[in-house]
């Protein structure tokens, strides 16, 4: 199975939520997903979160949320 790391930076939160959910929906069946925590800093320091079923469910639930997604801030790299 191929692995894909997802990271986004900048832009309106509503657009980021929607594009992330759309991307995940398209590739989650055929790929193992990793999420990059804290944008470019997380990428540089290997700060990844596993795209487990709980994480993917949360991404799908927040696709239409127009503001920030506070649950993401509380996730730990050591999950």
mmCIF file of N, CA, C and O in Angstrom:
data_model
loop_
_atom_site.group_PDB
_atom_site.id
_atom_site.type_symbol
_atom_site.label_atom_id
_atom_site.label_comp_id
_atom_site.label_asym_id
_atom_site.label_seq_id
_atom_site.Cartn_x
_atom_site.Cartn_y
_atom_site.Cartn_z
ATOM 1 N N UNK A 1 0.839 -1.170 0.000
ATOM 2 C CA UNK A 1 0.000 0.000 0.000
ATOM 3 C C UNK A 1 0.888 1.237 0.000
ATOM 4 O O UNK A 1 1.851 1.321 0.745
ATOM 5 N N UNK A 2 0.564 2.204 -0.836
ATOM 6 C CA UNK A 2 1.320 3.450 -0.897
ATOM 7 C C UNK A 2 0.983 4.322 0.293
ATOM 8 O O UNK A 2 -0.122 4.295 0.807
ATOM 9 N N UNK A 3 1.966 5.122 0.723
ATOM 10 C CA UNK A 3 1.754 6.071 1.814
ATOM 11 C C UNK A 3 1.739 7.480 1.251
ATOM 12 O O UNK A 3 2.508 7.801 0.351
ATOM 13 N N UNK A 4 0.867 8.308 1.795
ATOM 14 C CA UNK A 4 0.763 9.698 1.398
ATOM 15 C C UNK A 4 0.748 10.550 2.651
ATOM 16 O O UNK A 4 0.006 10.252 3.584
ATOM 17 N N UNK A 5 1.581 11.590 2.695
ATOM 18 C CA UNK A 5 1.559 12.542 3.800
ATOM 19 C C UNK A 5 0.816 13.782 3.329
ATOM 20 O O UNK A 5 1.025 14.254 2.212
ATOM 21 N N UNK A 6 -0.064 14.307 4.177
ATOM 22 C CA UNK A 6 -0.888 15.454 3.832
ATOM 23 C C UNK A 6 -0.516 16.624 4.725
ATOM 24 O O UNK A 6 -0.484 16.488 5.940
ATOM 25 N N UNK A 7 -0.247 17.766 4.117
ATOM 26 C CA UNK A 7 0.002 18.989 4.875
ATOM 27 C C UNK A 7 -0.559 20.164 4.111
ATOM 28 O O UNK A 7 -0.497 20.201 2.888
ATOM 29 N N UNK A 8 -1.146 21.100 4.812
ATOM 30 C CA UNK A 8 -1.680 22.302 4.186
ATOM 31 C C UNK A 8 -1.255 23.498 5.013
ATOM 32 O O UNK A 8 -1.124 23.410 6.229
ATOM 33 N N UNK A 9 -1.071 24.615 4.344
ATOM 34 C CA UNK A 9 -0.704 25.844 5.045
ATOM 35 C C UNK A 9 -1.348 27.028 4.343
ATOM 36 O O UNK A 9 -1.421 27.063 3.117
ATOM 37 N N UNK A 10 -1.821 27.965 5.121
ATOM 38 C CA UNK A 10 -2.399 29.187 4.579
ATOM 39 C C UNK A 10 -3.779 28.995 3.989
ATOM 40 O O UNK A 10 -4.233 27.880 3.786
ATOM 41 N N UNK A 11 -4.444 30.085 3.739
ATOM 42 C CA UNK A 11 -5.762 30.048 3.130
ATOM 43 C C UNK A 11 -6.875 30.016 4.149
ATOM 44 O O UNK A 11 -6.655 29.764 5.330
ATOM 45 N N UNK A 12 -8.106 30.282 3.695
ATOM 46 C CA UNK A 12 -9.259 30.259 4.593
ATOM 47 C C UNK A 12 -9.509 28.848 5.128
ATOM 48 O O UNK A 12 -9.436 27.873 4.385
ATOM 49 N N UNK A 13 -9.815 28.744 6.405
ATOM 50 C CA UNK A 13 -10.013 27.439 7.038
ATOM 51 C C UNK A 13 -11.105 26.630 6.360
ATOM 52 O O UNK A 13 -10.965 25.424 6.190
ATOM 53 N N UNK A 14 -12.197 27.279 5.963
ATOM 54 C CA UNK A 14 -13.290 26.551 5.309
ATOM 55 C C UNK A 14 -12.807 25.871 4.036
ATOM 56 O O UNK A 14 -13.189 24.739 3.737
ATOM 57 N N UNK A 15 -11.957 26.534 3.283
ATOM 58 C CA UNK A 15 -11.418 25.951 2.045
ATOM 59 C C UNK A 15 -10.468 24.809 2.371
ATOM 60 O O UNK A 15 -10.496 23.761 1.736
ATOM 61 N N UNK A 16 -9.636 24.990 3.385
ATOM 62 C CA UNK A 16 -8.704 23.936 3.791
ATOM 63 C C UNK A 16 -9.474 22.700 4.245
ATOM 64 O O UNK A 16 -9.153 21.582 3.860
ATOM 65 N N UNK A 17 -10.511 22.885 5.071
ATOM 66 C CA UNK A 17 -11.312 21.750 5.543
ATOM 67 C C UNK A 17 -11.929 21.000 4.370
ATOM 68 O O UNK A 17 -11.885 19.772 4.310
ATOM 69 N N UNK A 18 -12.515 21.724 3.424
ATOM 70 C CA UNK A 18 -13.193 21.096 2.294
ATOM 71 C C UNK A 18 -12.216 20.383 1.363
ATOM 72 O O UNK A 18 -12.479 19.266 0.912
ATOM 73 N N UNK A 19 -11.084 21.005 1.071
ATOM 74 C CA UNK A 19 -10.130 20.361 0.165
ATOM 75 C C UNK A 19 -9.479 19.150 0.816
ATOM 76 O O UNK A 19 -9.242 18.144 0.152
ATOM 77 N N UNK A 20 -9.194 19.231 2.105
ATOM 78 C CA UNK A 20 -8.624 18.088 2.814
ATOM 79 C C UNK A 20 -9.594 16.909 2.791
ATOM 80 O O UNK A 20 -9.208 15.786 2.475
ATOM 81 N N UNK A 21 -10.864 17.169 3.084
ATOM 82 C CA UNK A 21 -11.868 16.100 3.092
ATOM 83 C C UNK A 21 -12.016 15.488 1.702
ATOM 84 O O UNK A 21 -12.119 14.265 1.557
ATOM 85 N N UNK A 22 -12.012 16.307 0.671
ATOM 86 C CA UNK A 22 -12.118 15.794 -0.697
ATOM 87 C C UNK A 22 -10.923 14.946 -1.087
ATOM 88 O O UNK A 22 -11.063 13.882 -1.695
ATOM 89 N N UNK A 23 -9.732 15.398 -0.724
ATOM 90 C CA UNK A 23 -8.513 14.653 -1.012
ATOM 91 C C UNK A 23 -8.531 13.300 -0.309
ATOM 92 O O UNK A 23 -8.269 12.261 -0.918
ATOM 93 N N UNK A 24 -8.868 13.322 0.979
ATOM 94 C CA UNK A 24 -8.913 12.085 1.770
ATOM 95 C C UNK A 24 -9.931 11.111 1.182
ATOM 96 O O UNK A 24 -9.655 9.911 1.044
ATOM 97 N N UNK A 25 -11.094 11.612 0.830
ATOM 98 C CA UNK A 25 -12.146 10.752 0.270
ATOM 99 C C UNK A 25 -11.668 10.030 -0.986
ATOM 100 O O UNK A 25 -11.968 8.861 -1.192
ATOM 101 N N UNK A 26 -10.915 10.729 -1.814
ATOM 102 C CA UNK A 26 -10.461 10.148 -3.076
ATOM 103 C C UNK A 26 -9.376 9.087 -2.916
ATOM 104 O O UNK A 26 -9.285 8.174 -3.721
ATOM 105 N N UNK A 27 -8.530 9.204 -1.912
ATOM 106 C CA UNK A 27 -7.381 8.291 -1.850
ATOM 107 C C UNK A 27 -7.362 7.337 -0.663
ATOM 108 O O UNK A 27 -6.519 6.439 -0.612
ATOM 109 N N UNK A 28 -8.286 7.484 0.291
ATOM 110 C CA UNK A 28 -8.172 6.695 1.529
ATOM 111 C C UNK A 28 -8.294 5.191 1.322
ATOM 112 O O UNK A 28 -7.764 4.426 2.115
ATOM 113 N N UNK A 29 -8.961 4.732 0.290
ATOM 114 C CA UNK A 29 -9.119 3.281 0.086
ATOM 115 C C UNK A 29 -7.830 2.609 -0.386
ATOM 116 O O UNK A 29 -7.595 1.449 -0.091
ATOM 117 N N UNK A 30 -7.016 3.341 -1.120
ATOM 118 C CA UNK A 30 -5.834 2.750 -1.740
ATOM 119 C C UNK A 30 -4.505 3.191 -1.136
ATOM 120 O O UNK A 30 -3.455 2.770 -1.604
ATOM 121 N N UNK A 31 -4.554 4.048 -0.143
ATOM 122 C CA UNK A 31 -3.324 4.607 0.417
ATOM 123 C C UNK A 31 -3.390 4.650 1.939
ATOM 124 O O UNK A 31 -4.450 4.852 2.509
ATOM 125 N N UNK A 32 -2.241 4.515 2.563
ATOM 126 C CA UNK A 32 -2.116 4.762 3.997
ATOM 127 C C UNK A 32 -1.822 6.255 4.142
ATOM 128 O O UNK A 32 -0.934 6.782 3.478
ATOM 129 N N UNK A 33 -2.574 6.947 4.972
ATOM 130 C CA UNK A 33 -2.430 8.391 5.096
ATOM 131 C C UNK A 33 -1.687 8.792 6.359
ATOM 132 O O UNK A 33 -1.884 8.202 7.425
ATOM 133 N N UNK A 34 -0.850 9.786 6.227
ATOM 134 C CA UNK A 34 -0.197 10.446 7.351
ATOM 135 C C UNK A 34 -0.563 11.915 7.274
ATOM 136 O O UNK A 34 -0.652 12.478 6.184
ATOM 137 N N UNK A 35 -0.771 12.540 8.412
ATOM 138 C CA UNK A 35 -1.069 13.961 8.451
ATOM 139 C C UNK A 35 0.116 14.679 9.073
ATOM 140 O O UNK A 35 0.650 14.243 10.096
ATOM 141 N N UNK A 36 0.545 15.766 8.456
ATOM 142 C CA UNK A 36 1.680 16.538 8.957
ATOM 143 C C UNK A 36 1.152 17.540 9.976
ATOM 144 O O UNK A 36 0.252 18.322 9.680
ATOM 145 N N UNK A 37 1.707 17.502 11.168
ATOM 146 C CA UNK A 37 1.278 18.412 12.232
ATOM 147 C C UNK A 37 2.132 19.670 12.199
ATOM 148 O O UNK A 37 3.344 19.607 12.021
ATOM 149 N N UNK A 38 1.502 20.829 12.345
ATOM 150 C CA UNK A 38 2.187 22.131 12.411
ATOM 151 C C UNK A 38 2.864 22.540 11.105
ATOM 152 O O UNK A 38 3.935 23.139 11.113
ATOM 153 N N UNK A 39 2.248 22.222 9.986
ATOM 154 C CA UNK A 39 2.705 22.735 8.691
ATOM 155 C C UNK A 39 4.145 22.396 8.339
ATOM 156 O O UNK A 39 4.611 21.273 8.515
ATOM 157 N N UNK A 40 4.855 23.418 7.853
ATOM 158 C CA UNK A 40 6.224 23.198 7.372
ATOM 159 C C UNK A 40 7.165 22.750 8.487
ATOM 160 O O UNK A 40 8.068 21.949 8.261
ATOM 161 N N UNK A 41 6.965 23.277 9.685
ATOM 162 C CA UNK A 41 7.796 22.863 10.816
ATOM 163 C C UNK A 41 7.637 21.367 11.073
ATOM 164 O O UNK A 41 8.618 20.655 11.298
ATOM 165 N N UNK A 42 6.401 20.881 11.046
ATOM 166 C CA UNK A 42 6.146 19.461 11.251
ATOM 167 C C UNK A 42 6.763 18.601 10.170
ATOM 168 O O UNK A 42 7.281 17.512 10.438
ATOM 169 N N UNK A 43 6.727 19.093 8.940
ATOM 170 C CA UNK A 43 7.343 18.360 7.831
ATOM 171 C C UNK A 43 8.854 18.254 8.043
ATOM 172 O O UNK A 43 9.439 17.181 7.898
ATOM 173 N N UNK A 44 9.462 19.367 8.427
ATOM 174 C CA UNK A 44 10.916 19.389 8.638
ATOM 175 C C UNK A 44 11.355 18.520 9.806
ATOM 176 O O UNK A 44 12.445 17.947 9.790
ATOM 177 N N UNK A 45 10.490 18.391 10.812
ATOM 178 C CA UNK A 45 10.851 17.651 12.022
ATOM 179 C C UNK A 45 10.177 16.282 12.120
ATOM 180 O O UNK A 45 10.245 15.627 13.167
ATOM 181 N N UNK A 46 9.528 15.838 11.053
ATOM 182 C CA UNK A 46 8.906 14.515 11.053
ATOM 183 C C UNK A 46 7.750 14.369 12.011
ATOM 184 O O UNK A 46 7.568 13.311 12.600
ATOM 185 N N UNK A 47 6.960 15.424 12.182
ATOM 186 C CA UNK A 47 5.822 15.403 13.107
ATOM 187 C C UNK A 47 4.571 14.952 12.353
ATOM 188 O O UNK A 47 3.852 15.775 11.789
ATOM 189 N N UNK A 48 4.335 13.647 12.343
ATOM 190 C CA UNK A 48 3.230 13.079 11.582
ATOM 191 C C UNK A 48 2.198 12.430 12.505
ATOM 192 O O UNK A 48 2.537 11.954 13.581
ATOM 193 N N UNK A 49 0.955 12.441 12.049
ATOM 194 C CA UNK A 49 -0.133 11.758 12.740
ATOM 195 C C UNK A 49 -0.656 10.669 11.822
ATOM 196 O O UNK A 49 -0.828 10.896 10.622
ATOM 197 N N UNK A 50 -0.912 9.489 12.367
ATOM 198 C CA UNK A 50 -1.461 8.397 11.567
ATOM 199 C C UNK A 50 -2.877 8.713 11.121
ATOM 200 O O UNK A 50 -3.675 9.228 11.891
ATOM 201 N N UNK A 51 -3.176 8.383 9.884
ATOM 202 C CA UNK A 51 -4.522 8.562 9.358
ATOM 203 C C UNK A 51 -5.368 7.342 9.692
ATOM 204 O O UNK A 51 -5.818 6.632 8.787
ATOM 205 N N UNK A 52 -5.586 7.108 10.978
ATOM 206 C CA UNK A 52 -6.386 5.957 11.397
ATOM 207 C C UNK A 52 -7.869 6.257 11.166
ATOM 208 O O UNK A 52 -8.248 7.350 10.743
ATOM 209 N N UNK A 53 -8.724 5.298 11.456
ATOM 210 C CA UNK A 53 -10.149 5.456 11.169
ATOM 211 C C UNK A 53 -10.765 6.617 11.948
ATOM 212 O O UNK A 53 -11.639 7.319 11.435
ATOM 213 N N UNK A 54 -10.306 6.849 13.176
ATOM 214 C CA UNK A 54 -10.832 7.978 13.967
ATOM 215 C C UNK A 54 -10.476 9.312 13.309
ATOM 216 O O UNK A 54 -11.305 10.201 13.179
ATOM 217 N N UNK A 55 -9.227 9.438 12.880
ATOM 218 C CA UNK A 55 -8.786 10.671 12.236
ATOM 219 C C UNK A 55 -9.551 10.903 10.933
ATOM 220 O O UNK A 55 -10.017 12.012 10.666
ATOM 221 N N UNK A 56 -9.692 9.868 10.132
ATOM 222 C CA UNK A 56 -10.396 10.012 8.856
ATOM 223 C C UNK A 56 -11.858 10.379 9.067
ATOM 224 O O UNK A 56 -12.416 11.203 8.340
ATOM 225 N N UNK A 57 -12.478 9.810 10.077
ATOM 226 C CA UNK A 57 -13.861 10.137 10.399
ATOM 227 C C UNK A 57 -13.987 11.612 10.777
ATOM 228 O O UNK A 57 -14.914 12.300 10.344
ATOM 229 N N UNK A 58 -13.061 12.107 11.560
ATOM 230 C CA UNK A 58 -13.087 13.517 11.960
ATOM 231 C C UNK A 58 -12.895 14.438 10.766
ATOM 232 O O UNK A 58 -13.526 15.492 10.680
ATOM 233 N N UNK A 59 -12.016 14.074 9.875
ATOM 234 C CA UNK A 59 -11.813 14.886 8.675
ATOM 235 C C UNK A 59 -13.116 14.980 7.886
ATOM 236 O O UNK A 59 -13.532 16.069 7.479
ATOM 237 N N UNK A 60 -13.778 13.855 7.684
ATOM 238 C CA UNK A 60 -15.032 13.854 6.924
ATOM 239 C C UNK A 60 -16.124 14.654 7.635
ATOM 240 O O UNK A 60 -16.900 15.362 6.994
ATOM 241 N N UNK A 61 -16.194 14.570 8.962
ATOM 242 C CA UNK A 61 -17.206 15.305 9.719
ATOM 243 C C UNK A 61 -17.015 16.822 9.639
ATOM 244 O O UNK A 61 -17.972 17.575 9.772
ATOM 245 N N UNK A 62 -15.791 17.276 9.432
ATOM 246 C CA UNK A 62 -15.499 18.705 9.441
ATOM 247 C C UNK A 62 -15.360 19.316 8.051
ATOM 248 O O UNK A 62 -14.938 20.462 7.921
ATOM 249 N N UNK A 63 -15.766 18.595 7.012
ATOM 250 C CA UNK A 63 -15.572 19.127 5.660
ATOM 251 C C UNK A 63 -16.347 20.405 5.398
ATOM 252 O O UNK A 63 -15.928 21.224 4.593
ATOM 253 N N UNK A 64 -17.464 20.622 6.078
ATOM 254 C CA UNK A 64 -18.275 21.825 5.857
ATOM 255 C C UNK A 64 -18.170 22.849 6.984
ATOM 256 O O UNK A 64 -18.922 23.815 7.008
ATOM 257 N N UNK A 65 -17.241 22.652 7.910
ATOM 258 C CA UNK A 65 -17.078 23.583 9.016
ATOM 259 C C UNK A 65 -16.380 24.839 8.492
ATOM 260 O O UNK A 65 -15.294 24.756 7.931
ATOM 261 N N UNK A 66 -17.013 26.011 8.676
ATOM 262 C CA UNK A 66 -16.437 27.235 8.121
ATOM 263 C C UNK A 66 -15.284 27.816 8.931
ATOM 264 O O UNK A 66 -14.535 28.629 8.437
ATOM 265 N N UNK A 67 -15.119 27.388 10.188
ATOM 266 C CA UNK A 67 -14.060 27.943 11.029
ATOM 267 C C UNK A 67 -13.009 26.915 11.353
ATOM 268 O O UNK A 67 -12.928 25.868 10.728
ATOM 269 N N UNK A 68 -12.213 27.217 12.345
ATOM 270 C CA UNK A 68 -11.128 26.321 12.723
ATOM 271 C C UNK A 68 -11.667 25.009 13.285
ATOM 272 O O UNK A 68 -12.812 24.908 13.678
ATOM 273 N N UNK A 69 -10.797 24.016 13.306
ATOM 274 C CA UNK A 69 -11.157 22.689 13.794
ATOM 275 C C UNK A 69 -10.353 22.435 15.074
ATOM 276 O O UNK A 69 -9.245 21.915 15.018
ATOM 277 N N UNK A 70 -10.893 22.823 16.251
ATOM 278 C CA UNK A 70 -10.120 22.734 17.499
ATOM 279 C C UNK A 70 -9.635 21.349 17.853
ATOM 280 O O UNK A 70 -8.597 21.221 18.479
ATOM 281 N N UNK A 71 -10.347 20.273 17.459
ATOM 282 C CA UNK A 71 -9.908 18.932 17.833
ATOM 283 C C UNK A 71 -8.524 18.637 17.284
ATOM 284 O O UNK A 71 -7.759 17.908 17.871
ATOM 285 N N UNK A 72 -8.162 19.236 16.167
ATOM 286 C CA UNK A 72 -6.870 18.952 15.552
ATOM 287 C C UNK A 72 -5.746 19.493 16.419
ATOM 288 O O UNK A 72 -4.675 18.912 16.490
ATOM 289 N N UNK A 73 -5.986 20.595 17.118
ATOM 290 C CA UNK A 73 -4.942 21.182 17.952
ATOM 291 C C UNK A 73 -4.573 20.282 19.104
ATOM 292 O O UNK A 73 -3.469 20.350 19.621
ATOM 293 N N UNK A 74 -5.485 19.444 19.549
ATOM 294 C CA UNK A 74 -5.243 18.646 20.737
ATOM 295 C C UNK A 74 -4.585 17.303 20.447
ATOM 296 O O UNK A 74 -4.233 16.569 21.368
ATOM 297 N N UNK A 75 -4.442 16.952 19.191
ATOM 298 C CA UNK A 75 -3.844 15.669 18.855
ATOM 299 C C UNK A 75 -2.351 15.657 19.161
ATOM 300 O O UNK A 75 -1.659 16.644 18.973
ATOM 301 N N UNK A 76 -1.866 14.568 19.622
ATOM 302 C CA UNK A 76 -0.467 14.431 19.991
ATOM 303 C C UNK A 76 0.278 13.599 18.964
ATOM 304 O O UNK A 76 -0.252 12.654 18.403
ATOM 305 N N UNK A 77 1.510 13.941 18.729
ATOM 306 C CA UNK A 77 2.343 13.174 17.817
ATOM 307 C C UNK A 77 2.566 11.766 18.361
ATOM 308 O O UNK A 77 2.763 10.819 17.616
ATOM 309 N N UNK A 78 2.486 11.605 19.656
ATOM 310 C CA UNK A 78 2.752 10.312 20.279
ATOM 311 C C UNK A 78 1.520 9.418 20.384
ATOM 312 O O UNK A 78 1.464 8.540 21.207
ATOM 313 N N UNK A 79 0.520 9.628 19.533
ATOM 314 C CA UNK A 79 -0.706 8.822 19.568
ATOM 315 C C UNK A 79 -0.394 7.371 19.431
ATOM 316 O O UNK A 79 0.329 6.917 18.665
#
